PDB file of C-alpha atoms and ligand atoms in Angstrom:
ATOM      1  CA  MET A   1       2.511   6.075  10.218  1.00 98.00           C
ATOM      2  CA  ILE A   2       0.468   7.261   7.125  1.00 99.00           C
ATOM      3  CA  THR A   3       0.772   5.820   3.745  1.00 99.00           C
ATOM      4  CA  ALA A   4      -0.274   7.757   0.700  1.00 99.00           C
ATOM      5  CA  ALA A   5      -1.604   5.565  -2.148  1.00 99.00           C
ATOM      6  CA  ILE A   6      -1.363   8.344  -4.708  1.00 99.00           C
ATOM      7  CA  CYS A   7      -2.368   6.664  -8.113  1.00 98.00           C
ATOM      8  CA  GLY A   8      -3.254   2.997  -8.187  1.00 98.00           C
ATOM      9  CA  ALA A   9      -4.221   1.216 -11.360  1.00 98.00           C
ATOM     10  CA  GLU A  10      -7.998   1.526 -11.683  1.00 98.00           C
ATOM     11  CA  VAL A  11      -8.754   5.173 -11.117  1.00 98.00           C
ATOM     12  CA  THR A  12      -8.363   7.527 -14.222  1.00 98.00           C
ATOM     13  CA  ARG A  13      -8.435  11.282 -15.029  1.00 98.00           C
ATOM     14  CA  LYS A  14     -12.065  10.834 -16.012  1.00 98.00           C
ATOM     15  CA  ASP A  15     -12.790  10.037 -12.295  1.00 98.00           C
ATOM     16  CA  THR A  16     -10.741  12.846 -10.971  1.00 98.00           C
ATOM     17  CA  PRO A  17      -8.528  15.476 -12.672  1.00 98.00           C
ATOM     18  CA  TYR A  18      -6.131  15.466  -9.751  1.00 98.00           C
ATOM     19  CA  LEU A  19      -4.667  11.938 -10.462  1.00 98.00           C
ATOM     20  CA  PRO A  20      -0.937  11.927 -11.130  1.00 98.00           C
ATOM     21  CA  TYR A  21       0.185   9.854 -14.144  1.00 98.00           C
ATOM     22  CA  THR A  22       3.788  10.865 -15.155  1.00 98.00           C
ATOM     23  CA  PRO A  23       6.881  10.329 -13.015  1.00 98.00           C
ATOM     24  CA  GLN A  24       7.090  14.107 -12.471  1.00 98.00           C
ATOM     25  CA  GLU A  25       3.460  14.268 -11.351  1.00 98.00           C
ATOM     26  CA  LEU A  26       3.829  11.178  -9.075  1.00 98.00           C
ATOM     27  CA  ALA A  27       7.034  12.569  -7.533  1.00 99.00           C
ATOM     28  CA  ASP A  28       5.486  16.010  -6.949  1.00 99.00           C
ATOM     29  CA  GLU A  29       2.360  14.317  -5.283  1.00 99.00           C
ATOM     30  CA  ALA A  30       4.698  12.187  -3.105  1.00 99.00           C
ATOM     31  CA  VAL A  31       6.491  15.242  -2.032  1.00 99.00           C
ATOM     32  CA  ARG A  32       3.269  17.078  -1.179  1.00 99.00           C
ATOM     33  CA  CYS A  33       2.108  14.011   0.789  1.00 99.00           C
ATOM     34  CA  ARG A  34       5.351  13.911   2.752  1.00 99.00           C
ATOM     35  CA  GLN A  35       5.048  17.618   3.490  1.00 98.00           C
ATOM     36  CA  ALA A  36       1.473  17.008   4.698  1.00 98.00           C
ATOM     37  CA  GLY A  37       2.602  14.157   7.083  1.00 98.00           C
ATOM     38  CA  ALA A  38       2.919  10.994   5.120  1.00 98.00           C
ATOM     39  CA  THR A  39       5.630   8.556   6.108  1.00 98.00           C
ATOM     40  CA  MET A  40       5.291   6.284   3.046  1.00 98.00           C
ATOM     41  CA  VAL A  41       4.195   6.360  -0.575  1.00 99.00           C
ATOM     42  CA  HIS A  42       2.519   3.399  -2.171  1.00 99.00           C
ATOM     43  CA  LEU A  43       3.459   3.581  -5.788  1.00 98.00           C
ATOM     44  CA  HIS A  44       1.943   2.423  -9.066  1.00 99.00           C
ATOM     45  CA  VAL A  45       3.041   3.995 -12.403  1.00 98.00           C
ATOM     46  CA  ARG A  46       1.316   4.832 -15.545  1.00 98.00           C
ATOM     47  CA  GLU A  47       2.303   5.000 -19.216  1.00 98.00           C
ATOM     48  CA  PRO A  48       1.999   8.572 -20.583  1.00 96.00           C
ATOM     49  CA  ASP A  49      -1.547   7.986 -21.681  1.00 96.00           C
ATOM     50  CA  GLY A  50      -2.577   6.760 -18.218  1.00 98.00           C
ATOM     51  CA  THR A  51      -2.504   2.980 -18.981  1.00 98.00           C
ATOM     52  CA  PRO A  52      -1.543   1.155 -15.805  1.00 98.00           C
ATOM     53  CA  SER A  53       1.992  -0.084 -15.970  1.00 98.00           C
ATOM     54  CA  GLN A  54       4.728  -1.852 -13.883  1.00 98.00           C
ATOM     55  CA  ARG A  55       7.582  -0.773 -16.126  1.00 98.00           C
ATOM     56  CA  ALA A  56      10.891  -0.523 -14.159  1.00 98.00           C
ATOM     57  CA  ALA A  57      12.059   2.492 -16.087  1.00 98.00           C
ATOM     58  CA  LEU A  58       8.906   4.461 -14.868  1.00 99.00           C
ATOM     59  CA  PHE A  59       9.395   3.427 -11.241  1.00 99.00           C
ATOM     60  CA  ALA A  60      13.094   4.343 -11.468  1.00 98.00           C
ATOM     61  CA  GLU A  61      12.302   7.719 -12.821  1.00 98.00           C
ATOM     62  CA  THR A  62       9.804   8.437 -10.228  1.00 99.00           C
ATOM     63  CA  VAL A  63      12.008   7.319  -7.455  1.00 98.00           C
ATOM     64  CA  ALA A  64      14.880   9.506  -8.817  1.00 98.00           C
ATOM     65  CA  LEU A  65      12.709  12.513  -8.896  1.00 99.00           C
ATOM     66  CA  ILE A  66      11.309  11.918  -5.278  1.00 98.00           C
ATOM     67  CA  LYS A  67      14.905  11.642  -3.969  1.00 98.00           C
ATOM     68  CA  GLY A  68      16.170  14.315  -6.241  1.00 98.00           C
ATOM     69  CA  ALA A  69      13.689  16.616  -4.541  1.00 98.00           C
ATOM     70  CA  GLY A  70      15.251  15.778  -1.115  1.00 98.00           C
ATOM     71  CA  CYS A  71      12.273  13.901  -0.040  1.00 98.00           C
ATOM     72  CA  ASP A  72      12.887  11.049   2.469  1.00 97.00           C
ATOM     73  CA  ILE A  73       9.500   9.393   2.335  1.00 98.00           C
ATOM     74  CA  VAL A  74       9.623   5.596   2.583  1.00 98.00           C
ATOM     75  CA  ILE A  75       8.936   4.189  -1.031  1.00 98.00           C
ATOM     76  CA  GLN A  76       6.722   1.084  -1.466  1.00 98.00           C
ATOM     77  CA  PHE A  77       6.156  -0.388  -4.894  1.00 99.00           C
ATOM     78  CA  SER A  78       2.988  -2.133  -5.691  1.00 99.00           C
ATOM     79  CA  THR A  79       3.479  -5.661  -6.973  1.00 99.00           C
ATOM     80  CA  GLY A  80      -0.325  -5.945  -7.609  1.00 98.00           C
ATOM     81  CA  GLY A  81      -0.099  -3.843 -10.600  1.00 98.00           C
ATOM     82  CA  ALA A  82      -3.430  -4.149 -12.463  1.00 98.00           C
ATOM     83  CA  VAL A  83      -5.675  -7.053 -12.870  1.00 98.00           C
ATOM     84  CA  GLY A  84      -4.479  -9.507 -15.561  1.00 97.00           C
ATOM     85  CA  MET A  85      -0.777  -8.583 -15.338  1.00 98.00           C
ATOM     86  CA  THR A  86       1.700 -11.513 -15.173  1.00 98.00           C
ATOM     87  CA  VAL A  87       3.808 -12.098 -12.116  1.00 98.00           C
ATOM     88  CA  GLU A  88       6.909 -11.324 -14.257  1.00 98.00           C
ATOM     89  CA  GLU A  89       5.418  -7.932 -15.190  1.00 98.00           C
ATOM     90  CA  ARG A  90       4.196  -7.267 -11.611  1.00 98.00           C
ATOM     91  CA  ALA A  91       7.649  -8.172  -9.881  1.00 98.00           C
ATOM     92  CA  ASP A  92      10.179  -6.833 -12.380  1.00 98.00           C
ATOM     93  CA  ALA A  93      10.760  -3.512 -10.701  1.00 98.00           C
ATOM     94  CA  LEU A  94      11.794  -5.134  -7.458  1.00 98.00           C
ATOM     95  CA  LYS A  95      15.286  -5.157  -8.923  1.00 98.00           C
ATOM     96  CA  LEU A  96      15.296  -1.434  -8.176  1.00 98.00           C
ATOM     97  CA  GLN A  97      15.327  -2.440  -4.432  1.00 98.00           C
ATOM     98  CA  PRO A  98      12.600  -0.197  -3.101  1.00 98.00           C
ATOM     99  CA  ASP A  99      12.271   0.021   0.659  1.00 98.00           C
ATOM    100  CA  MET A 100       9.184  -2.116   0.672  1.00 98.00           C
ATOM    101  CA  ALA A 101       6.777  -3.779  -1.894  1.00 98.00           C
ATOM    102  CA  THR A 102       3.206  -5.147  -1.383  1.00 99.00           C
ATOM    103  CA  LEU A 103       2.491  -8.780  -1.256  1.00 99.00           C
ATOM    104  CA  THR A 104      -1.076  -9.951  -1.698  1.00 99.00           C
ATOM    105  CA  THR A 105      -1.522 -13.324   0.017  1.00 98.00           C
ATOM    106  CA  GLY A 106      -4.633 -14.667  -1.849  1.00 98.00           C
ATOM    107  CA  SER A 107      -7.056 -14.151  -4.750  1.00 98.00           C
ATOM    108  CA  VAL A 108     -10.138 -12.020  -4.470  1.00 98.00           C
ATOM    109  CA  ASN A 109     -13.046 -10.941  -6.700  1.00 98.00           C
ATOM    110  CA  PHE A 110     -12.260  -7.416  -7.673  1.00 97.00           C
ATOM    111  CA  GLY A 111     -15.325  -5.719  -8.958  1.00 93.00           C
ATOM    112  CA  GLU A 112     -16.244  -7.661 -12.040  1.00 96.00           C
ATOM    113  CA  ASP A 113     -12.733  -9.200 -12.344  1.00 98.00           C
ATOM    114  CA  VAL A 114     -10.605 -11.470 -10.135  1.00 98.00           C
ATOM    115  CA  PHE A 115      -7.318 -10.369  -8.717  1.00 98.00           C
ATOM    116  CA  VAL A 116      -5.371 -13.514  -8.996  1.00 98.00           C
ATOM    117  CA  ASN A 117      -2.635 -14.534  -6.547  1.00 98.00           C
ATOM    118  CA  SER A 118      -2.256 -18.205  -6.526  1.00 98.00           C
ATOM    119  CA  PRO A 119       0.178 -19.887  -4.188  1.00 98.00           C
ATOM    120  CA  PRO A 120       2.891 -20.306  -6.898  1.00 98.00           C
ATOM    121  CA  MET A 121       2.464 -16.651  -7.777  1.00 98.00           C
ATOM    122  CA  ILE A 122       2.706 -15.506  -4.244  1.00 98.00           C
ATOM    123  CA  ARG A 123       5.960 -17.553  -3.727  1.00 98.00           C
ATOM    124  CA  ALA A 124       7.471 -16.216  -6.773  1.00 98.00           C
ATOM    125  CA  ILE A 125       6.980 -12.583  -5.759  1.00 98.00           C
ATOM    126  CA  LEU A 126       8.241 -13.423  -2.354  1.00 98.00           C
ATOM    127  CA  ALA A 127      11.270 -14.993  -3.814  1.00 98.00           C
ATOM    128  CA  ARG A 128      12.092 -11.947  -5.797  1.00 98.00           C
ATOM    129  CA  GLN A 129      11.467  -9.686  -2.879  1.00 98.00           C
ATOM    130  CA  ARG A 130      13.947 -11.777  -0.943  1.00 97.00           C
ATOM    131  CA  GLN A 131      16.427 -11.787  -3.733  1.00 97.00           C
ATOM    132  CA  PHE A 132      16.540  -7.957  -3.598  1.00 98.00           C
ATOM    133  CA  GLY A 133      16.093  -7.494   0.133  1.00 96.00           C
ATOM    134  CA  VAL A 134      12.706  -5.839  -0.247  1.00 97.00           C
ATOM    135  CA  THR A 135      10.404  -5.879   2.914  1.00 97.00           C
ATOM    136  CA  PRO A 136       6.979  -7.025   2.143  1.00 98.00           C
ATOM    137  CA  GLU A 137       3.727  -5.298   3.106  1.00 98.00           C
ATOM    138  CA  ILE A 138       1.236  -8.039   3.335  1.00 99.00           C
ATOM    139  CA  GLU A 139      -2.066  -6.942   1.518  1.00 99.00           C
ATOM    140  CA  CYS A 140      -5.096  -8.535   2.719  1.00 99.00           C
ATOM    141  CA  PHE A 141      -8.447  -8.064   1.054  1.00 98.00           C
ATOM    142  CA  ASP A 142     -10.060 -10.785   3.144  1.00 98.00           C
ATOM    143  CA  SER A 143      -9.353 -12.706   6.434  1.00 98.00           C
ATOM    144  CA  GLY A 144      -8.110 -15.822   4.711  1.00 98.00           C
ATOM    145  CA  MET A 145      -5.123 -13.697   3.481  1.00 98.00           C
ATOM    146  CA  VAL A 146      -4.031 -13.154   7.080  1.00 98.00           C
ATOM    147  CA  ASP A 147      -4.044 -16.908   7.661  1.00 98.00           C
ATOM    148  CA  ALA A 148      -2.110 -17.541   4.535  1.00 98.00           C
ATOM    149  CA  ALA A 149       0.485 -14.983   5.394  1.00 98.00           C
ATOM    150  CA  ILE A 150       0.801 -16.728   8.789  1.00 98.00           C
ATOM    151  CA  ARG A 151       1.319 -20.061   7.205  1.00 98.00           C
ATOM    152  CA  LEU A 152       4.135 -18.490   5.043  1.00 98.00           C
ATOM    153  CA  MET A 153       5.693 -17.189   8.300  1.00 98.00           C
ATOM    154  CA  HIS A 154       5.508 -20.770   9.873  1.00 98.00           C
ATOM    155  CA  ASP A 155       7.387 -21.930   6.703  1.00 96.00           C
ATOM    156  CA  GLY A 156      10.053 -19.178   7.138  1.00 96.00           C
ATOM    157  CA  ALA A 157       9.082 -17.646   3.798  1.00 97.00           C
ATOM    158  CA  ILE A 158       8.061 -14.349   5.436  1.00 97.00           C
ATOM    159  CA  ALA A 159       9.815 -12.851   8.356  1.00 97.00           C
ATOM    160  CA  ALA A 160       7.475 -12.774  11.431  1.00 97.00           C
ATOM    161  CA  PRO A 161       5.701 -10.722  12.792  1.00 98.00           C
ATOM    162  CA  GLY A 162       5.260  -8.763   9.525  1.00 98.00           C
ATOM    163  CA  HIS A 163       3.562  -5.539   8.593  1.00 98.00           C
ATOM    164  CA  PHE A 164      -0.076  -6.002   7.173  1.00 99.00           C
ATOM    165  CA  ASN A 165      -2.249  -3.585   5.327  1.00 99.00           C
ATOM    166  CA  PHE A 166      -6.117  -4.501   5.377  1.00 99.00           C
ATOM    167  CA  VAL A 167      -7.830  -3.173   2.258  1.00 99.00           C
ATOM    168  CA  LEU A 168     -11.398  -3.177   3.181  1.00 99.00           C
ATOM    169  CA  GLY A 169     -14.724  -2.293   1.477  1.00 98.00           C
ATOM    170  CA  MET A 170     -13.821  -3.318  -2.108  1.00 97.00           C
ATOM    171  CA  ALA A 171     -16.581  -5.161  -4.010  1.00 96.00           C
ATOM    172  CA  GLY A 172     -15.705  -8.760  -3.691  1.00 97.00           C
ATOM    173  CA  GLY A 173     -13.515  -8.309  -0.658  1.00 98.00           C
ATOM    174  CA  MET A 174     -14.139  -7.988   3.021  1.00 98.00           C
ATOM    175  CA  GLY A 175     -16.512  -5.398   4.513  1.00 98.00           C
ATOM    176  CA  ALA A 176     -15.313  -2.141   6.031  1.00 98.00           C
ATOM    177  CA  SER A 177     -17.024  -1.804   9.297  1.00 98.00           C
ATOM    178  CA  PRO A 178     -15.076  -1.167  12.483  1.00 98.00           C
ATOM    179  CA  ALA A 179     -16.091  -4.784  13.466  1.00 98.00           C
ATOM    180  CA  HIS A 180     -14.528  -6.304  10.366  1.00 98.00           C
ATOM    181  CA  LEU A 181     -11.231  -4.483  11.269  1.00 98.00           C
ATOM    182  CA  ASP A 182     -11.472  -5.360  14.879  1.00 98.00           C
ATOM    183  CA  PHE A 183     -11.776  -9.132  13.903  1.00 98.00           C
ATOM    184  CA  LEU A 184      -8.824  -8.957  11.639  1.00 98.00           C
ATOM    185  CA  ARG A 185      -6.646  -7.492  14.333  1.00 98.00           C
ATOM    186  CA  THR A 186      -7.401 -10.572  16.493  1.00 98.00           C
ATOM    187  CA  LEU A 187      -5.708 -12.783  13.826  1.00 98.00           C
ATOM    188  CA  LEU A 188      -2.366 -10.990  13.644  1.00 98.00           C
ATOM    189  CA  PRO A 189       0.845 -12.392  15.147  1.00 98.00           C
ATOM    190  CA  SER A 190       1.746 -10.483  18.358  1.00 96.00           C
ATOM    191  CA  ASN A 191       4.041  -7.519  17.652  1.00 96.00           C
ATOM    192  CA  ALA A 192       2.807  -7.334  13.975  1.00 98.00           C
ATOM    193  CA  THR A 193       2.142  -3.834  12.753  1.00 98.00           C
ATOM    194  CA  TRP A 194      -0.890  -3.005  10.606  1.00 98.00           C
ATOM    195  CA  SER A 195      -2.521  -0.388   8.653  1.00 99.00           C
ATOM    196  CA  VAL A 196      -6.009  -0.017   7.115  1.00 99.00           C
ATOM    197  CA  ALA A 197      -7.115   1.235   3.665  1.00 99.00           C
ATOM    198  CA  GLY A 198     -10.851   1.723   3.551  1.00 98.00           C
ATOM    199  CA  ILE A 199     -12.219   2.035  -0.048  1.00 98.00           C
ATOM    200  CA  GLY A 200     -14.363   4.915  -1.079  1.00 98.00           C
ATOM    201  CA  ARG A 201     -16.586   6.373   1.623  1.00 98.00           C
ATOM    202  CA  HIS A 202     -15.071   3.932   4.169  1.00 98.00           C
ATOM    203  CA  GLU A 203     -11.582   5.489   3.892  1.00 98.00           C
ATOM    204  CA  LEU A 204     -11.825   8.171   6.493  1.00 98.00           C
ATOM    205  CA  PRO A 205     -14.195   6.540   9.092  1.00 98.00           C
ATOM    206  CA  LEU A 206     -11.850   3.432   9.067  1.00 98.00           C
ATOM    207  CA  ALA A 207      -8.870   5.705   9.449  1.00 98.00           C
ATOM    208  CA  ALA A 208     -10.485   7.317  12.538  1.00 98.00           C
ATOM    209  CA  HIS A 209     -11.104   3.893  14.025  1.00 98.00           C
ATOM    210  CA  ALA A 210      -7.600   2.662  13.304  1.00 98.00           C
ATOM    211  CA  ILE A 211      -6.148   5.790  15.022  1.00 98.00           C
ATOM    212  CA  GLN A 212      -8.291   5.110  18.087  1.00 98.00           C
ATOM    213  CA  VAL A 213      -7.260   1.431  18.360  1.00 98.00           C
ATOM    214  CA  GLY A 214      -3.459   2.044  17.766  1.00 98.00           C
ATOM    215  CA  GLY A 215      -3.111   1.208  14.104  1.00 98.00           C
ATOM    216  CA  HIS A 216      -1.636   2.968  11.167  1.00 98.00           C
ATOM    217  CA  VAL A 217      -3.455   4.368   8.064  1.00 99.00           C
ATOM    218  CA  ARG A 218      -3.358   4.273   4.342  1.00 99.00           C
ATOM    219  CA  VAL A 219      -5.251   7.035   2.349  1.00 99.00           C
ATOM    220  CA  GLY A 220      -5.066   8.309  -1.149  1.00 99.00           C
ATOM    221  CA  LEU A 221      -6.729   8.615  -4.469  1.00 99.00           C
ATOM    222  CA  GLU A 222      -5.972   4.972  -5.303  1.00 98.00           C
ATOM    223  CA  ASP A 223      -8.602   4.170  -2.725  1.00 98.00           C
ATOM    224  CA  ASN A 224     -10.928   7.198  -2.471  1.00 98.00           C
ATOM    225  CA  LEU A 225     -11.376  10.351  -4.486  1.00 98.00           C
ATOM    226  CA  TYR A 226     -13.425  12.390  -1.936  1.00 98.00           C
ATOM    227  CA  LEU A 227     -12.459  14.573   1.030  1.00 98.00           C
ATOM    228  CA  ARG A 228     -16.141  14.701   1.984  1.00 97.00           C
ATOM    229  CA  LYS A 229     -19.435  13.837   0.202  1.00 97.00           C
ATOM    230  CA  GLY A 230     -19.394  15.582  -3.180  1.00 97.00           C
ATOM    231  CA  VAL A 231     -15.995  17.286  -2.686  1.00 98.00           C
ATOM    232  CA  LEU A 232     -13.158  15.663  -4.586  1.00 98.00           C
ATOM    233  CA  ALA A 233      -9.737  15.772  -2.956  1.00 98.00           C
ATOM    234  CA  LYS A 234      -7.358  18.009  -4.872  1.00 98.00           C
ATOM    235  CA  GLY A 235      -4.641  15.301  -4.438  1.00 98.00           C
ATOM    236  CA  SER A 236      -3.808  12.543  -1.915  1.00 99.00           C
ATOM    237  CA  PHE A 237      -2.150  15.172   0.181  1.00 99.00           C
ATOM    238  CA  GLU A 238      -5.521  16.514   1.214  1.00 99.00           C
ATOM    239  CA  LEU A 239      -6.537  13.105   2.438  1.00 99.00           C
ATOM    240  CA  VAL A 240      -3.210  12.805   4.308  1.00 99.00           C
ATOM    241  CA  ALA A 241      -3.780  16.120   5.965  1.00 99.00           C
ATOM    242  CA  ALA A 242      -7.269  14.955   7.009  1.00 98.00           C
ATOM    243  CA  VAL A 243      -5.710  12.023   8.774  1.00 99.00           C
ATOM    244  CA  VAL A 244      -2.962  14.293  10.373  1.00 98.00           C
ATOM    245  CA  ALA A 245      -5.796  16.378  11.856  1.00 98.00           C
ATOM    246  CA  MET A 246      -7.392  13.278  13.169  1.00 98.00           C
ATOM    247  CA  ALA A 247      -4.283  11.876  14.729  1.00 98.00           C
ATOM    248  CA  GLN A 248      -3.667  15.191  16.395  1.00 98.00           C
ATOM    249  CA  GLN A 249      -7.051  15.316  17.877  1.00 98.00           C
ATOM    250  CA  ALA A 250      -6.602  11.761  19.146  1.00 98.00           C
ATOM    251  CA  GLY A 251      -3.140  12.498  20.672  1.00 98.00           C
ATOM    252  CA  ARG A 252      -1.310  10.099  18.425  1.00 98.00           C
ATOM    253  CA  PRO A 253       2.066  11.585  17.329  1.00 98.00           C
ATOM    254  CA  LEU A 254       3.208  11.005  13.673  1.00 98.00           C
ATOM    255  CA  ALA A 255       6.034   8.528  13.297  1.00 98.00           C
ATOM    256  CA  THR A 256       9.279  10.097  12.104  1.00 97.00           C
ATOM    257  CA  ILE A 257      10.922   8.464   8.987  1.00 97.00           C
ATOM    258  CA  ARG A 258      13.405   6.773  11.189  1.00 96.00           C
ATOM    259  CA  GLN A 259      10.785   5.374  13.472  1.00 97.00           C
ATOM    260  CA  ALA A 260       8.816   4.187  10.623  1.00 98.00           C
ATOM    261  CA  ARG A 261      11.774   2.353   9.022  1.00 97.00           C
ATOM    262  CA  GLU A 262      12.299   0.691  12.463  1.00 97.00           C
ATOM    263  CA  LEU A 263       8.620  -0.228  12.995  1.00 97.00           C
ATOM    264  CA  LEU A 264       8.377  -1.568   9.454  1.00 97.00           C
ATOM    265  CA  ARG A 265      11.589  -3.517   9.763  1.00 95.00           C
ATOM    266  CA  ILE A 266      12.938  -2.256   6.408  1.00 95.00           C
ATOM    267  CA  ASN A 267      16.084  -4.164   5.260  1.00 73.00           C
ATOM    268  CA  VAL A 268      15.752  -6.678   7.979  1.00 44.00           C
ATOM    269  CA  PRO A 269      16.165 -10.039   6.121  1.00 42.00           C
ATOM    270  CA  ALA A 270      13.803 -12.947   6.709  1.00 45.00           C
ATOM    271  CA  ARG A 271      15.066 -15.611   9.055  1.00 42.00           C
ATOM    272  CA  ALA A 272      17.372 -18.347   7.819  1.00 41.00           C
ATOM    273  CA  GLY A 273      16.032 -21.806   6.860  1.00 38.00           C
ATOM    274  CA  SER A 274      13.269 -20.590   4.530  1.00 37.00           C
ATOM    275  CA  SER A 275      11.692 -23.123   2.336  1.00 34.00           C
ATOM    276  CA  ILE A 276      11.896 -20.859  -0.676  1.00 32.00           C
TER     277      ILE A 276
HETATM  278  N1  KMH B 301      -4.602  -2.768  -8.494  1.00 58.95           N
HETATM  279  C1  KMH B 301      -5.020  -3.974  -7.839  1.00 58.95           C
HETATM  280  C2  KMH B 301      -5.415  -5.058  -8.846  1.00 58.95           C
HETATM  281  C3  KMH B 301      -1.251  -3.592  -4.718  1.00 58.95           C
HETATM  282  O1  KMH B 301      -0.907  -2.439  -5.016  1.00 58.95           O
HETATM  283  O2  KMH B 301      -0.440  -4.450  -4.407  1.00 58.95           O
HETATM  284  C4  KMH B 301      -3.952  -4.472  -6.891  1.00 58.95           C
HETATM  285  C5  KMH B 301      -3.462  -3.531  -5.991  1.00 58.95           C
HETATM  286  C6  KMH B 301      -2.611  -4.160  -4.775  1.00 58.95           C
HETATM  287  O3  KMH B 301      -3.554  -2.284  -6.143  1.00 58.95           O
HETATM  288 ZN1   ZN B 302      -1.982  -0.558  -5.025  1.00 58.95          ZN
END
C-alpha cells in the first residue's frame, strides 16, 4: 500500500510551486496519485491563502471532488492539523466519516515547536473517531508512541492489532536509519500493519527499506519535496511513481483498494468493553 501525503500543514508554495492548496487542487493531486499507484491519500486542507486549516467544509469539498472524479482512493484525514490547533479544531471533520484518520499517541518536539498530544487529547480524538466509526492510523514520531498505542489497545480503546505509520527523521523525533525502523517493527503487536514516512532526504531510502522488509510506504510533499537531490517533485504523484518502480523491482505487487481496505480494517469497530 502506498499513501500519498499531498499537502501537510508546514510546507508552503514558497518551498515548492507544486503544492496543492484548494479543494480542486487537492482533489486533482489525489487523482493523479491514485493513477500513479497510491492506495490512500493523507489529507490536510488549506484556506485559500494557504493557511493550514482543519475546516470541515474544506474537507467535505475536497472529498466530494475526489469521489466526483470517480476516484476510489482510500481517504484519510489528518487529526494532527498544524502545531497549536485545539483538539476541537483538529477533530471536527471526523463527523464527515472519512475511511481513516490519524491519531498521534504522544507529544514530540517539532522543529522549534512542540506537537502536543497529551493523554486527554489523545483520548478525546479517539472518542470522536469511535463516535463516527473512523479507523485510526497510529502516527508514531518516536518509539514511546508505539508503547502508548499498545497501552490503549490493552484498555480496549484502540482495536488491536492496529495500523501504524512511523514518521521518521523529523527534527525532534526519532531518527530515520533502517536500524531505527527495524527496532520499531520489533515493538508492534503481531499482525499489525505498518508504513513508514521518512522526512526529507530519508523518504525514498526508507521506502526502499520498508519494501524489502514487507512494510507499506507513505510519500508526498508533506514529508519531502525532492525526487532526487536538487530536483523538485512536480507533485506527490511523482514520488508515488518512484515507489511503484521500487516495488516492481522488488517483486512486491501493489494492493488493490479492496485489499487495502481489508488490510487496514476500515469500518471494523473497536472491540466491546472499551474504557472510553
Ligand atoms: N502537521 C503536524 C503538526 C498528522 O497529520 O496527523 C501533524 C501532522 C500529523 O501532520
Ligand atoms: Zn499530516
